[in-house]
Amino acid sequence: MGKIEEMIGLGADFWSDSCDLRELSAAVERGAVGATSNPVIVSTVVAEDPDTWDPHLHRIEREQPGLSDEALAWRWIDAIAVEASRLLLPVFERTRGAKGILNVQVNPEHARAPEKMIDQARHLASLAPNLAVKIPLTREGLVAIEALSAEGIRTNATVSFSVSQAIAAAEAMERGMRRRSRGDSAFTPYVTIMVGRVADHLKRVQEAEMLLADPGAADWAGIAIFKRAYARFRERGLRPVLVAAAYRHRRQWSELIGDGLVQSIPYKWWCAFDASDVPLTNTIDHPVSPSILSELSRYFPDFVRAYEDDGMRPDEFDRYGASVATLRQFEAGYRELVARVSRLRGRS
């Protein structure tokens, strides 16, 4: 038994953190029941597999002449989503819609424009029955998440790094689901915590401010935040499923294993995890060492903000350091995709 199969046996669902058809096919063979993408992932996928994706772009350009570079880029993203969703459709059908979900993200440049996110989410959700729409967890994103949940559109709150964000997103989803005219037991929204990006942010702060915290403390920050959010979801009976993402080391995998959560793992990481001899147990309820929490709290006010239930207000979400860095990276990935479209036009 590989370690990924062992992880699944301990209750955690496995997603491929990629919409690359080759990587997703391999992940499904190893038990993946979902996949995700974002502008950086999509930009990487089309660059690394041009033989598959460039013909799609040229076909769309022939069939819909006159599109702007940005409009053509989004039709390209649509095509990628449709093709990737097909690989997960058998899982979706077997589980009657509970699993087999491909997550596709709205334009990161609209992270503070709820109506634009809502309109685009409606379009993305219409592409296939097994799609969820990733919404950046800004104050405006909460508005979009609640509205879409009320319409029966499955969402995944992303650009999320804190307990307060996770709770706010889950509560918005719950409000939206309560507004629906009919129930759907298979309808499951998701809240992602990008555990590795929390550590990235704290390490940047540590270097910039010459903080003398233990060099390994920051690596536990995202783990501690995820564990606390998971406990709060169970205590409050919140139905959305927590997703761990953005891996930087093995503990962000092995310390977050248990029932009713998702691990969204990039191809290279899950291959390494699967072939490892790391012992696995149900660890989601194992507390992070008090000494580590003390070290993080002593040196990093931004850890405290992310760890406490009410550490940030919604109007602070997009000003948190990890949010700023991630939105900038997503916007850059999207711009690179549009630039690639511009370079390829007319070469069919």
C-alpha positions as a Python dict, from the first residue, in 0.01 Angstrom:
ca = {
    (1, 'M'): (0, 0, 0),
    (2, 'G'): (133, 344, -95),
    (3, 'K'): (122, 626, 152),
    (4, 'I'): (-146, 814, -41),
    (5, 'E'): (-374, 513, -20),
    (6, 'E'): (-290, 486, 350),
    (7, 'M'): (-380, 853, 399),
    (8, 'I'): (-714, 796, 227),
    (9, 'G'): (-776, 497, 451),
    (10, 'L'): (-732, 726, 751),
    (11, 'G'): (-1018, 945, 631),
    (12, 'A'): (-862, 1230, 431),
    (13, 'D'): (-965, 1286, 70),
    (14, 'F'): (-689, 1334, -188),
    (15, 'W'): (-705, 1600, -459),
    (16, 'S'): (-458, 1674, -736),
    (17, 'D'): (-337, 2031, -704),
    (18, 'S'): (-320, 2057, -1081),
    (19, 'C'): (-543, 2054, -1388),
    (20, 'D'): (-265, 1906, -1604),
    (21, 'L'): (-431, 1606, -1769),
    (22, 'R'): (-127, 1383, -1728),
    (23, 'E'): (-84, 1464, -1361),
    (24, 'L'): (-456, 1443, -1292),
    (25, 'S'): (-487, 1104, -1464),
    (26, 'A'): (-205, 968, -1248),
    (27, 'A'): (-363, 1114, -936),
    (28, 'V'): (-703, 960, -1013),
    (29, 'E'): (-533, 623, -1048),
    (30, 'R'): (-395, 674, -695),
    (31, 'G'): (-737, 760, -553),
    (32, 'A'): (-778, 1134, -613),
    (33, 'V'): (-1140, 1249, -592),
    (34, 'G'): (-1090, 1611, -694),
    (35, 'A'): (-854, 1863, -846),
    (36, 'T'): (-789, 2233, -834),
    (37, 'S'): (-636, 2510, -1039),
    (38, 'N'): (-551, 2877, -1019),
    (39, 'P'): (-400, 3128, -1263),
    (40, 'V'): (-43, 3023, -1181),
    (41, 'I'): (-127, 2655, -1230),
    (42, 'V'): (-306, 2716, -1560),
    (43, 'S'): (-22, 2931, -1692),
    (44, 'T'): (224, 2655, -1601),
    (45, 'V'): (9, 2380, -1752),
    (46, 'V'): (-21, 2540, -2096),
    (47, 'A'): (349, 2627, -2100),
    (48, 'E'): (458, 2275, -2008),
    (49, 'D'): (218, 2090, -2240),
    (50, 'P'): (185, 2307, -2552),
    (51, 'D'): (117, 2007, -2779),
    (52, 'T'): (-208, 1948, -2592),
    (53, 'W'): (-325, 2303, -2523),
    (54, 'D'): (-202, 2525, -2808),
    (55, 'P'): (-434, 2351, -3060),
    (56, 'H'): (-728, 2424, -2831),
    (57, 'L'): (-637, 2792, -2835),
    (58, 'H'): (-607, 2803, -3213),
    (59, 'R'): (-940, 2619, -3254),
    (60, 'I'): (-1116, 2870, -3029),
    (61, 'E'): (-959, 3158, -3220),
    (62, 'R'): (-1086, 3016, -3550),
    (63, 'E'): (-1433, 2948, -3414),
    (64, 'Q'): (-1467, 3283, -3233),
    (65, 'P'): (-1270, 3541, -3433),
    (66, 'G'): (-1241, 3889, -3295),
    (67, 'L'): (-1201, 3798, -2928),
    (68, 'S'): (-964, 4013, -2724),
    (69, 'D'): (-656, 3849, -2578),
    (70, 'E'): (-824, 3836, -2235),
    (71, 'A'): (-1149, 3692, -2369),
    (72, 'L'): (-957, 3430, -2563),
    (73, 'A'): (-754, 3344, -2252),
    (74, 'W'): (-1076, 3277, -2062),
    (75, 'R'): (-1219, 3061, -2339),
    (76, 'W'): (-889, 2869, -2315),
    (77, 'I'): (-934, 2830, -1940),
    (78, 'D'): (-1289, 2708, -2009),
    (79, 'A'): (-1156, 2441, -2246),
    (80, 'I'): (-900, 2323, -1992),
    (81, 'A'): (-1168, 2303, -1724),
    (82, 'V'): (-1399, 2099, -1946),
    (83, 'E'): (-1127, 1850, -2040),
    (84, 'A'): (-1002, 1810, -1682),
    (85, 'S'): (-1353, 1778, -1540),
    (86, 'R'): (-1414, 1477, -1765),
    (87, 'L'): (-1140, 1283, -1588),
    (88, 'L'): (-1325, 1331, -1258),
    (89, 'L'): (-1677, 1275, -1390),
    (90, 'P'): (-1680, 899, -1313),
    (91, 'V'): (-1603, 978, -947),
    (92, 'F'): (-1873, 1247, -947),
    (93, 'E'): (-2129, 1005, -1085),
    (94, 'R'): (-2026, 716, -859),
    (95, 'T'): (-2058, 934, -548),
    (96, 'R'): (-2379, 1101, -671),
    (97, 'G'): (-2219, 1441, -680),
    (98, 'A'): (-2045, 1431, -344),
    (99, 'K'): (-1693, 1405, -490),
    (100, 'G'): (-1517, 1421, -825),
    (101, 'I'): (-1502, 1801, -825),
    (102, 'L'): (-1273, 2021, -1034),
    (103, 'N'): (-1212, 2365, -882),
    (104, 'V'): (-1170, 2661, -1118),
    (105, 'Q'): (-1084, 3014, -1003),
    (106, 'V'): (-1239, 3345, -1100),
    (107, 'N'): (-1026, 3628, -1231),
    (108, 'P'): (-799, 3735, -941),
    (109, 'E'): (-820, 4094, -1063),
    (110, 'H'): (-1187, 4088, -957),
    (111, 'A'): (-1112, 3993, -595),
    (112, 'R'): (-1273, 4315, -472),
    (113, 'A'): (-1563, 4322, -720),
    (114, 'P'): (-1838, 4087, -596),
    (115, 'E'): (-2075, 4124, -891),
    (116, 'K'): (-1799, 4045, -1140),
    (117, 'M'): (-1702, 3736, -939),
    (118, 'I'): (-2065, 3624, -919),
    (119, 'D'): (-2121, 3668, -1294),
    (120, 'Q'): (-1804, 3482, -1383),
    (121, 'A'): (-1877, 3206, -1131),
    (122, 'R'): (-2215, 3145, -1292),
    (123, 'H'): (-2045, 3101, -1627),
    (124, 'L'): (-1774, 2872, -1493),
    (125, 'A'): (-2025, 2656, -1305),
    (126, 'S'): (-2222, 2608, -1627),
    (127, 'L'): (-1931, 2441, -1807),
    (128, 'A'): (-1968, 2100, -1640),
    (129, 'P'): (-2179, 1945, -1363),
    (130, 'N'): (-1878, 1871, -1143),
    (131, 'L'): (-1721, 2216, -1108),
    (132, 'A'): (-1667, 2430, -798),
    (133, 'V'): (-1569, 2794, -829),
    (134, 'K'): (-1279, 2932, -627),
    (135, 'I'): (-1347, 3275, -479),
    (136, 'P'): (-1070, 3483, -313),
    (137, 'L'): (-1148, 3527, 55),
    (138, 'T'): (-1173, 3904, 70),
    (139, 'R'): (-1459, 4099, 229),
    (140, 'E'): (-1616, 4119, -117),
    (141, 'G'): (-1547, 3751, -171),
    (142, 'L'): (-1771, 3673, 127),
    (143, 'V'): (-2057, 3853, -46),
    (144, 'A'): (-2002, 3648, -361),
    (145, 'I'): (-1970, 3321, -168),
    (146, 'E'): (-2300, 3370, 13),
    (147, 'A'): (-2485, 3470, -304),
    (148, 'L'): (-2348, 3178, -504),
    (149, 'S'): (-2424, 2931, -227),
    (150, 'A'): (-2783, 3054, -228),
    (151, 'E'): (-2797, 2985, -603),
    (152, 'G'): (-2669, 2631, -556),
    (153, 'I'): (-2328, 2701, -706),
    (154, 'R'): (-2055, 2515, -522),
    (155, 'T'): (-1770, 2740, -411),
    (156, 'N'): (-1421, 2700, -269),
    (157, 'A'): (-1292, 2992, -63),
    (158, 'T'): (-928, 3048, -154),
    (159, 'V'): (-654, 3303, -73),
    (160, 'S'): (-721, 3197, 285),
    (161, 'F'): (-467, 3174, 567),
    (162, 'S'): (-645, 3223, 897),
    (163, 'V'): (-902, 3079, 1134),
    (164, 'S'): (-1109, 3398, 1111),
    (165, 'Q'): (-1119, 3376, 731),
    (166, 'A'): (-1215, 3008, 739),
    (167, 'I'): (-1497, 3066, 987),
    (168, 'A'): (-1626, 3371, 800),
    (169, 'A'): (-1630, 3179, 471),
    (170, 'A'): (-1804, 2876, 622),
    (171, 'E'): (-2066, 3094, 787),
    (172, 'A'): (-2130, 3276, 457),
    (173, 'M'): (-2174, 2940, 285),
    (174, 'E'): (-2412, 2825, 558),
    (175, 'R'): (-2621, 3143, 523),
    (176, 'G'): (-2638, 3096, 149),
    (177, 'M'): (-2734, 2730, 174),
    (178, 'R'): (-3012, 2815, 417),
    (179, 'R'): (-3153, 3060, 161),
    (180, 'R'): (-3187, 2789, -102),
    (181, 'S'): (-3536, 2670, -183),
    (182, 'R'): (-3434, 2304, -181),
    (183, 'G'): (-3174, 2099, -3),
    (184, 'D'): (-2906, 1885, -163),
    (185, 'S'): (-2722, 1638, 55),
    (186, 'A'): (-2439, 1611, -199),
    (187, 'F'): (-2380, 1986, -213),
    (188, 'T'): (-2052, 2044, -32),
    (189, 'P'): (-1865, 2375, -45),
    (190, 'Y'): (-1498, 2401, 48),
    (191, 'V'): (-1271, 2634, 244),
    (192, 'T'): (-902, 2617, 160),
    (193, 'I'): (-624, 2712, 400),
    (194, 'M'): (-295, 2763, 218),
    (195, 'V'): (-78, 2627, 496),
    (196, 'G'): (257, 2668, 324),
    (197, 'R'): (194, 3028, 229),
    (198, 'V'): (142, 3118, 595),
    (199, 'A'): (493, 2989, 665),
    (200, 'D'): (626, 3175, 360),
    (201, 'H'): (485, 3501, 492),
    (202, 'L'): (620, 3458, 845),
    (203, 'K'): (964, 3367, 712),
    (204, 'R'): (968, 3687, 503),
    (205, 'V'): (879, 3883, 817),
    (206, 'Q'): (1142, 3699, 1019),
    (207, 'E'): (1413, 3782, 767),
    (208, 'A'): (1306, 4143, 713),
    (209, 'E'): (1279, 4223, 1084),
    (210, 'M'): (1573, 4005, 1196),
    (211, 'L'): (1353, 3815, 1441),
    (212, 'L'): (1535, 3560, 1655),
    (213, 'A'): (1255, 3306, 1660),
    (214, 'D'): (1346, 2938, 1634),
    (215, 'P'): (1420, 2880, 1262),
    (216, 'G'): (1169, 2594, 1244),
    (217, 'A'): (881, 2760, 1425),
    (218, 'A'): (727, 2920, 1117),
    (219, 'D'): (693, 2579, 951),
    (220, 'W'): (430, 2489, 1212),
    (221, 'A'): (219, 2801, 1171),
    (222, 'G'): (-10, 2683, 891),
    (223, 'I'): (-45, 2343, 1058),
    (224, 'A'): (-157, 2502, 1385),
    (225, 'I'): (-403, 2729, 1205),
    (226, 'F'): (-554, 2442, 1006),
    (227, 'K'): (-593, 2223, 1315),
    (228, 'R'): (-766, 2504, 1503),
    (229, 'A'): (-1001, 2581, 1214),
    (230, 'Y'): (-1086, 2211, 1184),
    (231, 'A'): (-1173, 2197, 1555),
    (232, 'R'): (-1388, 2510, 1527),
    (233, 'F'): (-1579, 2371, 1229),
    (234, 'R'): (-1667, 2059, 1426),
    (235, 'E'): (-1757, 2251, 1742),
    (236, 'R'): (-1992, 2479, 1550),
    (237, 'G'): (-2134, 2215, 1318),
    (238, 'L'): (-2015, 2398, 1006),
    (239, 'R'): (-2071, 2184, 698),
    (240, 'P'): (-1809, 2313, 451),
    (241, 'V'): (-1502, 2092, 411),
    (242, 'L'): (-1156, 2224, 492),
    (243, 'V'): (-888, 2183, 226),
    (244, 'A'): (-514, 2197, 297),
    (245, 'A'): (-298, 2335, 15),
    (246, 'A'): (37, 2495, -70),
    (247, 'Y'): (282, 2237, 62),
    (248, 'R'): (636, 2320, 160),
    (249, 'H'): (742, 2017, 369),
    (250, 'R'): (621, 1675, 478),
    (251, 'R'): (466, 1776, 811),
    (252, 'Q'): (209, 1989, 631),
    (253, 'W'): (92, 1654, 497),
    (254, 'S'): (148, 1408, 780),
    (255, 'E'): (16, 1638, 1056),
    (256, 'L'): (-314, 1703, 878),
    (257, 'I'): (-467, 1359, 837),
    (258, 'G'): (-814, 1267, 954),
    (259, 'D'): (-1181, 1237, 873),
    (260, 'G'): (-1369, 1489, 665),
    (261, 'L'): (-1084, 1700, 527),
    (262, 'V'): (-911, 1729, 192),
    (263, 'Q'): (-544, 1742, 104),
    (264, 'S'): (-487, 1914, -232),
    (265, 'I'): (-133, 1809, -322),
    (266, 'P'): (88, 1905, -620),
    (267, 'Y'): (212, 1618, -836),
    (268, 'K'): (577, 1621, -727),
    (269, 'W'): (482, 1635, -361),
    (270, 'W'): (227, 1355, -366),
    (271, 'C'): (464, 1132, -563),
    (272, 'A'): (730, 1191, -297),
    (273, 'F'): (483, 1137, -14),
    (274, 'D'): (347, 820, -174),
    (275, 'A'): (692, 663, -202),
    (276, 'S'): (804, 766, 147),
    (277, 'D'): (832, 565, 467),
    (278, 'V'): (679, 840, 684),
    (279, 'P'): (458, 673, 947),
    (280, 'L'): (98, 789, 920),
    (281, 'T'): (-172, 808, 1185),
    (282, 'N'): (-483, 1018, 1239),
    (283, 'T'): (-309, 1341, 1340),
    (284, 'I'): (-563, 1615, 1283),
    (285, 'D'): (-661, 1619, 1653),
    (286, 'H'): (-302, 1608, 1779),
    (287, 'P'): (-222, 1953, 1921),
    (288, 'V'): (83, 2148, 1813),
    (289, 'S'): (339, 2165, 2095),
    (290, 'P'): (268, 2450, 2341),
    (291, 'S'): (632, 2553, 2317),
    (292, 'I'): (598, 2602, 1940),
    (293, 'L'): (275, 2797, 1981),
    (294, 'S'): (446, 3011, 2244),
    (295, 'E'): (739, 3080, 2011),
    (296, 'L'): (508, 3173, 1724),
    (297, 'S'): (294, 3397, 1943),
    (298, 'R'): (594, 3568, 2100),
    (299, 'Y'): (764, 3665, 1775),
    (300, 'F'): (487, 3686, 1515),
    (301, 'P'): (185, 3913, 1568),
    (302, 'D'): (72, 3799, 1224),
    (303, 'F'): (54, 3442, 1351),
    (304, 'V'): (-169, 3553, 1638),
    (305, 'R'): (-391, 3738, 1390),
    (306, 'A'): (-423, 3423, 1181),
    (307, 'Y'): (-462, 3182, 1474),
    (308, 'E'): (-723, 3357, 1687),
    (309, 'D'): (-1090, 3305, 1599),
    (310, 'D'): (-1147, 3681, 1574),
    (311, 'G'): (-792, 3774, 1475),
    (312, 'M'): (-901, 3967, 1166),
    (313, 'R'): (-1212, 4148, 1050),
    (314, 'P'): (-1331, 4086, 693),
    (315, 'D'): (-1209, 4428, 584),
    (316, 'E'): (-858, 4323, 693),
    (317, 'F'): (-848, 3996, 499),
    (318, 'D'): (-699, 4136, 179),
    (319, 'R'): (-441, 4338, 373),
    (320, 'Y'): (-288, 4039, 549),
    (321, 'G'): (65, 3983, 422),
    (322, 'A'): (7, 3635, 281),
    (323, 'S'): (-308, 3756, 105),
    (324, 'V'): (-125, 4048, -54),
    (325, 'A'): (156, 3824, -181),
    (326, 'T'): (-77, 3554, -309),
    (327, 'L'): (-313, 3787, -493),
    (328, 'R'): (-15, 3952, -659),
    (329, 'Q'): (119, 3615, -767),
    (330, 'F'): (-220, 3506, -900),
    (331, 'E'): (-256, 3831, -1092),
    (332, 'A'): (94, 3786, -1237),
    (333, 'G'): (10, 3430, -1340),
    (334, 'Y'): (-306, 3549, -1509),
    (335, 'R'): (-118, 3826, -1690),
    (336, 'E'): (142, 3574, -1808),
    (337, 'L'): (-138, 3359, -1950),
    (338, 'V'): (-283, 3656, -2138),
    (339, 'A'): (64, 3743, -2266),
    (340, 'R'): (105, 3386, -2390),
    (341, 'V'): (-223, 3415, -2577),
    (342, 'S'): (-98, 3734, -2739),
    (343, 'R'): (226, 3564, -2846),
    (344, 'L'): (47, 3263, -2994),
    (345, 'R'): (-224, 3445, -3188),
    (346, 'G'): (-209, 3401, -3561),
    (347, 'R'): (18, 3095, -3545),
    (348, 'S'): (-251, 2832, -3612),
}
